[in-house]
XYZ file of C-alpha atoms in Angstrom:
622
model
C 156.777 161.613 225.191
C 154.841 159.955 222.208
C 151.650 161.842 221.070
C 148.104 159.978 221.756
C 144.594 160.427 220.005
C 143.033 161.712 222.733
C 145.719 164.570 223.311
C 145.993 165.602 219.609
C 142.561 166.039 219.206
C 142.038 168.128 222.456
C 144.830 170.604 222.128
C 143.303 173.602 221.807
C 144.343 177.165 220.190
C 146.265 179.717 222.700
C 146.432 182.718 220.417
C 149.610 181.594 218.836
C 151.291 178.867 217.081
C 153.210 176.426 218.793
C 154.367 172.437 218.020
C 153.421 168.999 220.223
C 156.654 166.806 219.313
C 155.982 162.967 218.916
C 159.197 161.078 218.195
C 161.326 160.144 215.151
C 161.060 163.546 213.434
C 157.341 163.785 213.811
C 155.485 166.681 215.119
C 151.987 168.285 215.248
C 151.885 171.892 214.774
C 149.036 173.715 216.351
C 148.412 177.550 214.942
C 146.915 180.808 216.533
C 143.495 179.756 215.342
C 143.555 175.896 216.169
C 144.402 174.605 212.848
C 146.368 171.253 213.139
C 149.023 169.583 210.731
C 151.937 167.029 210.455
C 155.383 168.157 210.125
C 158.216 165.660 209.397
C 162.072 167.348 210.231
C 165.127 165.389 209.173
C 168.728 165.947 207.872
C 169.608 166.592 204.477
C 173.079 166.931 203.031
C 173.986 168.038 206.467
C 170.883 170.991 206.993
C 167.360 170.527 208.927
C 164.367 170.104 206.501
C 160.640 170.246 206.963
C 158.177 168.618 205.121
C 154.671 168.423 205.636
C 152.301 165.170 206.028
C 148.570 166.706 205.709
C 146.369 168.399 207.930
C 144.361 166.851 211.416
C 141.983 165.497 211.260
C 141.596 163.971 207.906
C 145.342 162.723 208.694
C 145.079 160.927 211.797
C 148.233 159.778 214.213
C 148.776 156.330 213.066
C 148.860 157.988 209.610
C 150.907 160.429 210.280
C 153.371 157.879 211.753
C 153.205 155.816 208.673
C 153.904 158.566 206.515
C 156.900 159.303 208.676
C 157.867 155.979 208.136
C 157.612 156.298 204.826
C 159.472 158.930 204.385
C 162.620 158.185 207.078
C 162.881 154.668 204.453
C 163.392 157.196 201.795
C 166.352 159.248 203.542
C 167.745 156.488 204.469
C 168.086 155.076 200.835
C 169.706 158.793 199.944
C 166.618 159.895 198.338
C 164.989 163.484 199.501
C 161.139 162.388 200.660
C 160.402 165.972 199.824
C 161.780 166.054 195.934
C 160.238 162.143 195.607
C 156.666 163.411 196.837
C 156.934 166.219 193.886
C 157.870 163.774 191.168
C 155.094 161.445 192.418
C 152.871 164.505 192.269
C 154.014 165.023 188.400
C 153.691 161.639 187.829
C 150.035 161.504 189.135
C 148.958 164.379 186.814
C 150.698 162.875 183.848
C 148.662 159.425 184.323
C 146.069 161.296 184.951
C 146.442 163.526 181.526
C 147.980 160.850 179.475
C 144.648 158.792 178.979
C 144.884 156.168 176.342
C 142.204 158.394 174.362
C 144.387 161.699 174.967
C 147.210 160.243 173.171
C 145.351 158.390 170.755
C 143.704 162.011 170.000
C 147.059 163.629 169.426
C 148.230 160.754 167.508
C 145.710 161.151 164.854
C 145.890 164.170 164.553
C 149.476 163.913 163.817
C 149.015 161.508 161.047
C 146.031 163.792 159.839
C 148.988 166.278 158.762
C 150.021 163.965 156.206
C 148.968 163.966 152.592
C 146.574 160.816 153.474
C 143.244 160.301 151.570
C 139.684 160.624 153.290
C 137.318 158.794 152.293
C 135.611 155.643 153.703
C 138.167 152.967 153.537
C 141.108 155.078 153.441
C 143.075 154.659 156.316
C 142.262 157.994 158.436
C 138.444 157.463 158.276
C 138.923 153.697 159.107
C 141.113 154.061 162.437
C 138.117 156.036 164.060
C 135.916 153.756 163.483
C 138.051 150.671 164.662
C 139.221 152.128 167.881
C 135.654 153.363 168.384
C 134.310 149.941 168.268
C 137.231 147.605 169.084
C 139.542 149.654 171.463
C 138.356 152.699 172.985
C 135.755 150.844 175.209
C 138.468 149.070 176.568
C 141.464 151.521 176.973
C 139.714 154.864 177.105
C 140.072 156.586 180.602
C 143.295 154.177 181.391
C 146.488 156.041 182.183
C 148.880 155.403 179.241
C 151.221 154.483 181.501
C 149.233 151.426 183.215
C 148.620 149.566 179.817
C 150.395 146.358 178.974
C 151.045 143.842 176.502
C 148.768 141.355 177.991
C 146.016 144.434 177.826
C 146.422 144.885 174.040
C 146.351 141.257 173.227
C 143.362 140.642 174.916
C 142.124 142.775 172.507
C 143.778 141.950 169.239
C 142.379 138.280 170.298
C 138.650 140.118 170.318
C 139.078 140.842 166.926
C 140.755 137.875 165.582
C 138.555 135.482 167.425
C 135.187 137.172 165.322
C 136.864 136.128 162.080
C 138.769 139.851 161.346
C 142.663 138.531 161.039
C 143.296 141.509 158.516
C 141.684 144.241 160.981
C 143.841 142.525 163.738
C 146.682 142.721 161.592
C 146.007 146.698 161.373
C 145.119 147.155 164.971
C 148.796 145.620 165.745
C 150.073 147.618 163.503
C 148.642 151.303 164.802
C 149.098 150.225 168.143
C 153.093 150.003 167.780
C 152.850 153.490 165.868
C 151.214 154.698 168.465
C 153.090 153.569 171.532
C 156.214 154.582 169.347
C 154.824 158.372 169.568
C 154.021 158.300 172.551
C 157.170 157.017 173.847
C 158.589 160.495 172.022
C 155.565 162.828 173.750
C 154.476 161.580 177.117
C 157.328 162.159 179.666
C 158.418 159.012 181.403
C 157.098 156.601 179.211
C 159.788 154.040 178.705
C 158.759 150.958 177.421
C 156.288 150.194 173.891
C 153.929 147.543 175.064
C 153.069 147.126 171.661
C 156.089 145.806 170.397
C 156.333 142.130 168.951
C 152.645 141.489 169.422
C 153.218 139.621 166.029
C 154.888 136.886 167.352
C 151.426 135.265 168.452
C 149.404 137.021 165.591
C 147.361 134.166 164.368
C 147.983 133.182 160.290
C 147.045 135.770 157.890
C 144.322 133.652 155.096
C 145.324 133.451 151.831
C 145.017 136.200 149.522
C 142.062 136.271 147.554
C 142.316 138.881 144.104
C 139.958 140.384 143.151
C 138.305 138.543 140.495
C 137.720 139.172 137.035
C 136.920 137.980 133.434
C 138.230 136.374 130.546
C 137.783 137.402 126.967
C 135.679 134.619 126.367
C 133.215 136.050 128.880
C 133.197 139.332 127.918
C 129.850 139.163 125.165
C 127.367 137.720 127.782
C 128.582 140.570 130.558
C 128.046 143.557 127.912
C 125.080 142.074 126.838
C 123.452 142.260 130.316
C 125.275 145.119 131.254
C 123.470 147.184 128.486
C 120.214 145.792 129.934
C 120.992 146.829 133.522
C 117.476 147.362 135.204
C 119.100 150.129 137.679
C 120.205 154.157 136.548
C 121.689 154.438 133.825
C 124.500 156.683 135.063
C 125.430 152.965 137.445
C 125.526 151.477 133.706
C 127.659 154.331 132.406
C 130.105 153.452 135.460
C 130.708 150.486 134.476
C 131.120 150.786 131.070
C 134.031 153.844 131.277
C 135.394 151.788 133.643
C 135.757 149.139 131.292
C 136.740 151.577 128.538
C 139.857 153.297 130.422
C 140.961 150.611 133.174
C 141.089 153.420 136.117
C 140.600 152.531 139.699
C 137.021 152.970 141.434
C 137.960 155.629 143.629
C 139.845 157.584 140.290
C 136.170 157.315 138.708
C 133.979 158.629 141.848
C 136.035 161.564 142.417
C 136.895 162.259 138.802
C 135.274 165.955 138.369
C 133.935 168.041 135.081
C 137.240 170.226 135.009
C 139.704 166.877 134.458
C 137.915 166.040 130.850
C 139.631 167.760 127.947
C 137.076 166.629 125.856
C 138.547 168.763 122.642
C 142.260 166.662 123.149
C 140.120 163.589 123.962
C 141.688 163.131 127.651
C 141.190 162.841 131.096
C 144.089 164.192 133.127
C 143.703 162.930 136.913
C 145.583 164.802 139.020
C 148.692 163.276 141.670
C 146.677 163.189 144.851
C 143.678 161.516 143.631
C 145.596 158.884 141.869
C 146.773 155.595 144.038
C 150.423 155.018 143.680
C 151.283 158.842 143.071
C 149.843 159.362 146.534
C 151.915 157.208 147.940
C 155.076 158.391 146.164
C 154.253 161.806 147.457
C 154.021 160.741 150.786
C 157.311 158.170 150.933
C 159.308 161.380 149.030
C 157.260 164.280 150.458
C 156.943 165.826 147.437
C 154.059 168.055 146.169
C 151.508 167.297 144.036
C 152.823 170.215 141.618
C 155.856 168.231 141.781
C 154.667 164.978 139.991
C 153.085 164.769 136.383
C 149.163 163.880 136.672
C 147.448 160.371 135.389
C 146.808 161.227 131.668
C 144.070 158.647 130.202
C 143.272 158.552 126.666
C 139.426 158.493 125.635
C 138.228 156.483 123.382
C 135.097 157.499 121.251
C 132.749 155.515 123.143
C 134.294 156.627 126.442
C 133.857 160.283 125.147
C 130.245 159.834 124.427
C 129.742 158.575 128.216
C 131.445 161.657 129.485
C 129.740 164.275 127.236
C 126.465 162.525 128.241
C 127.079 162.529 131.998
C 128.636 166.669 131.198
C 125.424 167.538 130.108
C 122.996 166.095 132.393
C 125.197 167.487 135.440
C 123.549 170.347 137.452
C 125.347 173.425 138.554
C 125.488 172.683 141.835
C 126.998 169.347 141.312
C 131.216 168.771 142.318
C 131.176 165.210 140.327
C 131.023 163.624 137.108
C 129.157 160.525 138.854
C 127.325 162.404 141.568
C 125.449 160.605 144.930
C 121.636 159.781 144.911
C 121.057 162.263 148.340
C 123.286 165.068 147.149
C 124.596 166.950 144.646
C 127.615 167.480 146.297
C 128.680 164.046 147.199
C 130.013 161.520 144.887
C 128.681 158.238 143.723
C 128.972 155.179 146.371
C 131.983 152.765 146.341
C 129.230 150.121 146.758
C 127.307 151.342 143.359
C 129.138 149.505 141.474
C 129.734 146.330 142.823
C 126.121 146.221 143.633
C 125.484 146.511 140.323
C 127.505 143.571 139.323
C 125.680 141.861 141.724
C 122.401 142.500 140.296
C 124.010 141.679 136.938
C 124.547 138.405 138.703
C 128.025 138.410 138.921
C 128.782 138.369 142.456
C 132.506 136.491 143.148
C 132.942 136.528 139.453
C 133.990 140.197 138.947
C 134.430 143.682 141.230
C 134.630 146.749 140.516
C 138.660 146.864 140.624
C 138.791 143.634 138.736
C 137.818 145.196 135.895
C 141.151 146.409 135.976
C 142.674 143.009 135.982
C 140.021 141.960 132.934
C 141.778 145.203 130.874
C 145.207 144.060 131.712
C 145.126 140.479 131.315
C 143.148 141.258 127.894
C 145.295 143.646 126.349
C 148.340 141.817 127.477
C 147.083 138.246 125.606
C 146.180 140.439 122.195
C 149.549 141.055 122.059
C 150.165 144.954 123.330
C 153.986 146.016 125.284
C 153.486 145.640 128.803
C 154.911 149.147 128.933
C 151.687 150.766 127.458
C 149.058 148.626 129.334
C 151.066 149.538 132.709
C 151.446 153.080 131.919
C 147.639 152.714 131.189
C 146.476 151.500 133.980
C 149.219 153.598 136.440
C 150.524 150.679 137.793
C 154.398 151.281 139.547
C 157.279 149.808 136.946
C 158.447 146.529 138.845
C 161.920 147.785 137.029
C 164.107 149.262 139.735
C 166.771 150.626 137.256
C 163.718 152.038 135.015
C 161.364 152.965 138.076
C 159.590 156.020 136.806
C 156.476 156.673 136.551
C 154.819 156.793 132.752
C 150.968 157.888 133.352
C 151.963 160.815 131.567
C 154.137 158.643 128.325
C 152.393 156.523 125.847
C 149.690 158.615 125.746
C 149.313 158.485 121.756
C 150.502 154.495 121.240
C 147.812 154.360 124.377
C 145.451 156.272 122.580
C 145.312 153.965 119.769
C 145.572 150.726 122.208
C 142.221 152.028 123.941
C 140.299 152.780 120.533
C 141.369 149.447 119.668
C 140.332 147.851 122.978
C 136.810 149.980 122.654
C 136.420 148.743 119.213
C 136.720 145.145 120.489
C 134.452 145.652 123.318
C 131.601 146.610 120.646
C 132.615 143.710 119.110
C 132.335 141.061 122.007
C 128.731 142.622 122.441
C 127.700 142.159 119.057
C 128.692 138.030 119.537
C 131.839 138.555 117.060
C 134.105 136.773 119.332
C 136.498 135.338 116.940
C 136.805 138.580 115.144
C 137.266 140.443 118.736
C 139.961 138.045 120.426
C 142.197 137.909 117.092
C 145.840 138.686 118.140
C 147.635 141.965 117.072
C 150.845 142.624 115.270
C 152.784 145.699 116.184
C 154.787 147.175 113.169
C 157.553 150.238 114.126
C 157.709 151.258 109.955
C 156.601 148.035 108.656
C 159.072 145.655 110.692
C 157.342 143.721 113.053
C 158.614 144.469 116.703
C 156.464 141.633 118.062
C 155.668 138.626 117.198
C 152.901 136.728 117.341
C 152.000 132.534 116.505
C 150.297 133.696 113.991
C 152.707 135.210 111.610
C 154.591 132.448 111.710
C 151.574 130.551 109.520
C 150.023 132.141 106.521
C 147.125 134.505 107.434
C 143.606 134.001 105.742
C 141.647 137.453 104.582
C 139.359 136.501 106.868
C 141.611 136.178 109.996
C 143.894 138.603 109.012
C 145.528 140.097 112.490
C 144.847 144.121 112.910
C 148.292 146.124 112.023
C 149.646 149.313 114.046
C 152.055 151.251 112.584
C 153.331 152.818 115.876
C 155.993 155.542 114.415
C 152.857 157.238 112.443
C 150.862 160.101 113.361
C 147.102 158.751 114.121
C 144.830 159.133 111.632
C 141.214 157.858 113.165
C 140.717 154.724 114.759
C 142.445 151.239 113.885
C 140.258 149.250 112.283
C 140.457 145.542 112.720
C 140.521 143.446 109.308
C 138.819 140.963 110.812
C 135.284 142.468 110.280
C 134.001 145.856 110.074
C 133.382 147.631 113.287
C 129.705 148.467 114.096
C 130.264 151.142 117.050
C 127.965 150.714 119.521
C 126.032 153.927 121.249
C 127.309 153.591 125.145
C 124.267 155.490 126.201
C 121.364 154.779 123.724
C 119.806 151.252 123.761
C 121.158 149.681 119.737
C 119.134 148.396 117.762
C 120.672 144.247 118.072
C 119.064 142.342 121.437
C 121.092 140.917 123.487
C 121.326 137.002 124.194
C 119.193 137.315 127.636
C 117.851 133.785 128.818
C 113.876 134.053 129.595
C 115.481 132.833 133.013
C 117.905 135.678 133.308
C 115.427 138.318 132.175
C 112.717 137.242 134.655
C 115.167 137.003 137.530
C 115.932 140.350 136.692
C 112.480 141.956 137.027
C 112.127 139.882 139.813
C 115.053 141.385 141.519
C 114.368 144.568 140.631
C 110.578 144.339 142.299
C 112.324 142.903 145.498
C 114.472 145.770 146.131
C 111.738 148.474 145.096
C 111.785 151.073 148.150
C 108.743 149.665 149.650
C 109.829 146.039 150.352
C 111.395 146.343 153.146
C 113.564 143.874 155.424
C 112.148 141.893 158.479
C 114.254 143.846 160.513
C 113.541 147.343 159.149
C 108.987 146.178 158.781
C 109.615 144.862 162.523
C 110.672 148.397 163.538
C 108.491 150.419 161.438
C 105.394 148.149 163.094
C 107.246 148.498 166.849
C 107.461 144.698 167.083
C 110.891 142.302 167.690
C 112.444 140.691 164.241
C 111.413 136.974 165.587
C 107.730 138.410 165.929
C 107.439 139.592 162.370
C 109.183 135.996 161.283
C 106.888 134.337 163.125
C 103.704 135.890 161.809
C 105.205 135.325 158.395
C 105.429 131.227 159.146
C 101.541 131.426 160.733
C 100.883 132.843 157.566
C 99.404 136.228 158.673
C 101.953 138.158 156.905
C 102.697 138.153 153.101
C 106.409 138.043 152.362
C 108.538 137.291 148.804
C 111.944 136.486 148.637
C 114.990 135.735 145.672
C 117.669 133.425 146.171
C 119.512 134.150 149.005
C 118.753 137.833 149.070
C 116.309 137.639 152.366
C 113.161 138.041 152.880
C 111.096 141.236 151.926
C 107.894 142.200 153.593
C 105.745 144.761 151.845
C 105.249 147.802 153.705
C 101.466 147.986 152.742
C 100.430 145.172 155.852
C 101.106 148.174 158.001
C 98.132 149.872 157.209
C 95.176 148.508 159.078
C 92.584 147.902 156.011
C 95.362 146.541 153.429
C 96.888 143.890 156.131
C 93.454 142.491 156.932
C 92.834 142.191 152.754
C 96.364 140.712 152.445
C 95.630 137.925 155.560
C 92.457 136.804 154.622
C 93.873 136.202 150.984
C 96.604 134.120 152.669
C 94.269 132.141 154.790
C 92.007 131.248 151.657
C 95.210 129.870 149.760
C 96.097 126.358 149.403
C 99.533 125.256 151.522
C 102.451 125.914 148.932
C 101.493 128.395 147.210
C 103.927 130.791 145.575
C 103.406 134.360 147.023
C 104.990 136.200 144.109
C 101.615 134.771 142.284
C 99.939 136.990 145.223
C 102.040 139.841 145.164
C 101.631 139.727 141.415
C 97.834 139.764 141.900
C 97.968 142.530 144.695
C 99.631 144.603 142.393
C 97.844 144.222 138.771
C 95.296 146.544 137.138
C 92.244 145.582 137.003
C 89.155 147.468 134.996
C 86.298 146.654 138.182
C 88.852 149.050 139.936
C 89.235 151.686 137.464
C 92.477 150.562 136.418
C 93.564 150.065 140.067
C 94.786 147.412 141.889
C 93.320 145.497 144.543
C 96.034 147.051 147.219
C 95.412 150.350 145.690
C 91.651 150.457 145.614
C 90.867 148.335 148.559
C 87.718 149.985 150.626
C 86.053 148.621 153.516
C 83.104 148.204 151.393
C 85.069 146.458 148.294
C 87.106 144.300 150.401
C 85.249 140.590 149.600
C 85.612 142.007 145.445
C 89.276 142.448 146.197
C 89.893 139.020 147.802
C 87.748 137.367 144.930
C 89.870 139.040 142.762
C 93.049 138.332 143.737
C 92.669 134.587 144.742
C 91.143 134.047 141.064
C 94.114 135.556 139.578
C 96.512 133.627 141.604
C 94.439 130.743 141.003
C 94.775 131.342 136.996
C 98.550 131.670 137.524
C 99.631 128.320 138.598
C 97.124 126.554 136.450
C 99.285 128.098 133.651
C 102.797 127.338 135.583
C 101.777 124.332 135.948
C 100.945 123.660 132.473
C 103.878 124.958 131.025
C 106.990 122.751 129.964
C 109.235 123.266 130.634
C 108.655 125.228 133.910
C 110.521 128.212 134.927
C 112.559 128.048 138.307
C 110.510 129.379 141.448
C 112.402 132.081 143.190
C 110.254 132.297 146.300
């Protein structure tokens, strides 16, 4: 007879344990203290089994039946319900272990074991952040198992579709690795979801080098350059840079102990350097293993580094240390900032001062053995494919003086003399040629010699003109060609990022009001703002004090439409003797208040009568 609700759930306890039988195997078992469950018996390889189907009443008849069902489909296919419910068991607790973020976890921290760099955009501080942002949201508590190709496209098309095709490109790219591991690690994984998710990748753009200059460029660079209005140890970047054509990242982590001043080089040891890194990790070798980066200093380069050696502290780790601590190095966005400021944004980086060394050097005339050896790029040469940052190193020595010399030269406007083209001699036989010695040379345009199989005895000097060296870190005595244009955008660039101009965005939070709020009092003309090309808008942080806002808005409100507010922030800012040598925004009182606002509109008023009387006028950078 088949079991009904009502009799399973009144059968009662008699003191001992006895079964109700339904039909097809199924059975309710009843113990000595009324405790109820479902027991399924059938035949397997020829001897009665048991298996249970949960306890009454959470399981109730009609699902005990179905997971009788269930299970009788299963013995009837050949497969034991018992051993199937196990491995679905496993399999549950693997999903449920295997998160996306578990195996992503173990996956870094398998590529952490590798000789990779850290640092910002290295590639094990830049995965974090990506998945972070792009993919963790997404994928985090999802069984490993569940994710698909359509999942990780969907994201991949995130990125792409925000204008990212090379972080799309990367996030393709760890996602295979990662599947690939954890194919290897997570039992039962079988198939890489991951795999061919170029085929729709959309096109990469086209490359874009880094830019740099041309020797015909170099004198008006160096001459701004040496009147950089930022620290001077930003300036001194630059310049050794320039001087000894290593990479960014070789000069912010370049430390006191790699200077052999005494020997006049800077050794840079494997792991720091670019392309030994990556030999070490495609051979595994160890750093001990490889020779270091050996770079030749020139005089002027040694002056920078003895300079920077003494004004280091004893708690500082590098040669170029960070503005908020000792122990951190400088920025990698120092120095292109700087070159920004110099004005020479999308006309030269950081790195392309590399390519302004090698392109230089290579048109005067030097073997493309030295300048690569110089610069530690990888020997294109298969058959020859050693690496030479630690050969050359006298012939390089010279090359660099040379190079140094001419950089002194550019400054100093002696172009001609600067860009003449060298002639190598190996014991007086010229080993390359140049144009020029096929035509007569004047005295006067005479090419500079090197006598390569000689000992060096001081610097090469060019015959061209004497060489006037050119103190790196003190100001020389010859002014550079600055415009009055260049110079005042300058100062004017300087003022805008002084620490207490602050952004719309940063003033908006700082006065606990939204962006458009502080943009809009701006436009009414209640809030004083100056601005530089297409640097944004600044807002002074003085309007958030009470007294000082009300002095700056009824200035504002008292000036004709048009009116240039540098000429007020100018005016805000100047001395003045009925203050005690104060300004108006410093001395401001309650009771001075109508003095300062006389003040300041007369002197505004005096300014653009005299801009407007001038001729030509200078360009108006609000």
């Amino acid at each position: 007879m088949a079991l009904t609700d009502m009799f399973v759930r009144q059968a009662k306890a008699t003191g001992k344990d006895y079964t109700i039988p339904d039909f097809d195997g199924l059975s309710l078992a009843v113990s000595d203290k009324g405790t109820k469950s479902w027991h399924f018996r059938y035949t397997w390889l020829g001897r009665q089994k048991r298996m249970s189907l949960g306890t009454y009443p959470e399981i109730s008849l009609r699902e005990a039946r179905e997971r009788r069902d269930n299970a009788r489909a299963l013995v009837a296919k050949g497969i034991n319900p018992q051993r199937q419910r196990e491995k679905d068991r496993r399999i549950a607790t693997q999903a449920e272990q295997n998160t996306f973020e578990a195996v992503y976890d173990k996956w870094l921290a398998f590529r952490a074991q590798g000789r990779l760099k850290k640092g910002r955009q290295t590639t094990l501080s830049m995965i974090p952040r990506i998945f972070k942002n792009d993919i963790l949201p997404s994928l985090r508590k999802r069984s490993i198992y569940e994710i698909t190709r359509a999942d990780l496209l969907e994201i991949v098309g995130r990125i792409e579709k925000r204008g990212a095709p090379s972080i799309a490109e990367k996030v393709r790219t760890w996602f295979n690795q990662l599947f690939r591991y954890a194919l290897v690690i997570v039992p039962g994984l079988e198939q890489n979801p991951a795999s061919d998710l170029d085929v729709v990748a959309m096109p990469q753009p086209p490359v874009r080098h880094n830019p740099f200059l041309r020797m015909p460029e170099l004198p008006e660079f160096l001459q701004l350059l040496r009147k950089y209005p930022g620290k001077l140890k930003t300036q001194l970047g630059l310049r050794l840079l320039l001087l000894t054509g290593v990479r960014t990242g070789e000069l912010r982590l370049a430390t006191p102990d790699q200077f052999h001043l005494d020997d006049g080089l800077w050794i840079i040891p494997p792991e720091v350097v670019k392309q030994l890194e990556l030999k070490m990790q495609k051979e595994n070798v160890r750093p001990e293993d490889i020779p270091p980066y050996i770079v030749p200093l020139s005089v002027q380069a040694i002056e920078i580094v003895r300079h920077m050696l003494d004004q280091s502290k004893p708690a500082q780790t590098y040669l170029f240390p960070g503005d908020k601590s000792l122990k951190q190095r400088i920025s990698e966005n120092t120095l292109n900032k700087a070159l920004h400021r110099l004005g020479y944004e999308g006309r030269l980086t950081g790195h392309g001062i590399r390519g302004t060394i090698s392109t230089a050097l290579n048109e005067l005339g030097y073997p493309e053995k030295w300048v690569d050896a110089q610069l530690s790029h990888v020997d294109p040469n298969q058959v020859r494919a050693t690496y030479n940052h630690a050969k050359y190193v006298e012939q390089r020595r010279r090359m660099m003086q040379d190079w140094a010399d001419r950089l002194d030269l550019f400054e100093q406007g002696q172009v001609e003399a600067a860009s003449t083209l060298l002639t190598i001699q190996l014991d007086g036989f010229p080993v390359v040629a140049t144009e020029a010695e096929e035509q007569p040379l004047s005295a006067a345009r005479a090419a500079p010699t090197l006598v390569v199989s000689q000992p060096l005895q001081g610097a090469m000097a060019l015959a061209t003109a004497p060489v006037q060296r050119l103190s790196a870190v003190r100001v020389p005595k010859i002014e550079p060609a600055i415009s009055n244009v260049q110079r005042e955008r300058m100062i004017l660039l300087d003022i805008l990022e002084a620490p207490h101009n602050l952004s719309v965005a940063d003033y908006a939070k700082l006065a606990g009001k939204s962006r458009r709020w502080i943009t809009y009092e701006i436009q009414a003309g209640n809030l004083l703002s100056i601005s530089l090309g297409n640097r944004g808008q600044r807002v002074p942080d003085w309007q958030l004090d009470p007294l000082k806002r009300r002095l700056i808005q009824t200035i504002l409100k008292q000036m004709p439409p048009g009116v240039d507010t540098w000429h007020i922030y100018h005016a805000l800012i100047r001395p003045n003797d009925l203050f005690q040598g104060q300004s108006p925004i410093e001395a401001v009182t309650p009771e001075n208040l109508h003095l300062a606002v006389h003040l300041v509109c007369s002197a505004v008023s005096e300014r653009v009568v005299q801009r407007d009387s001038r001729t030509p006028q200078l360009p108006r950078y609000a």
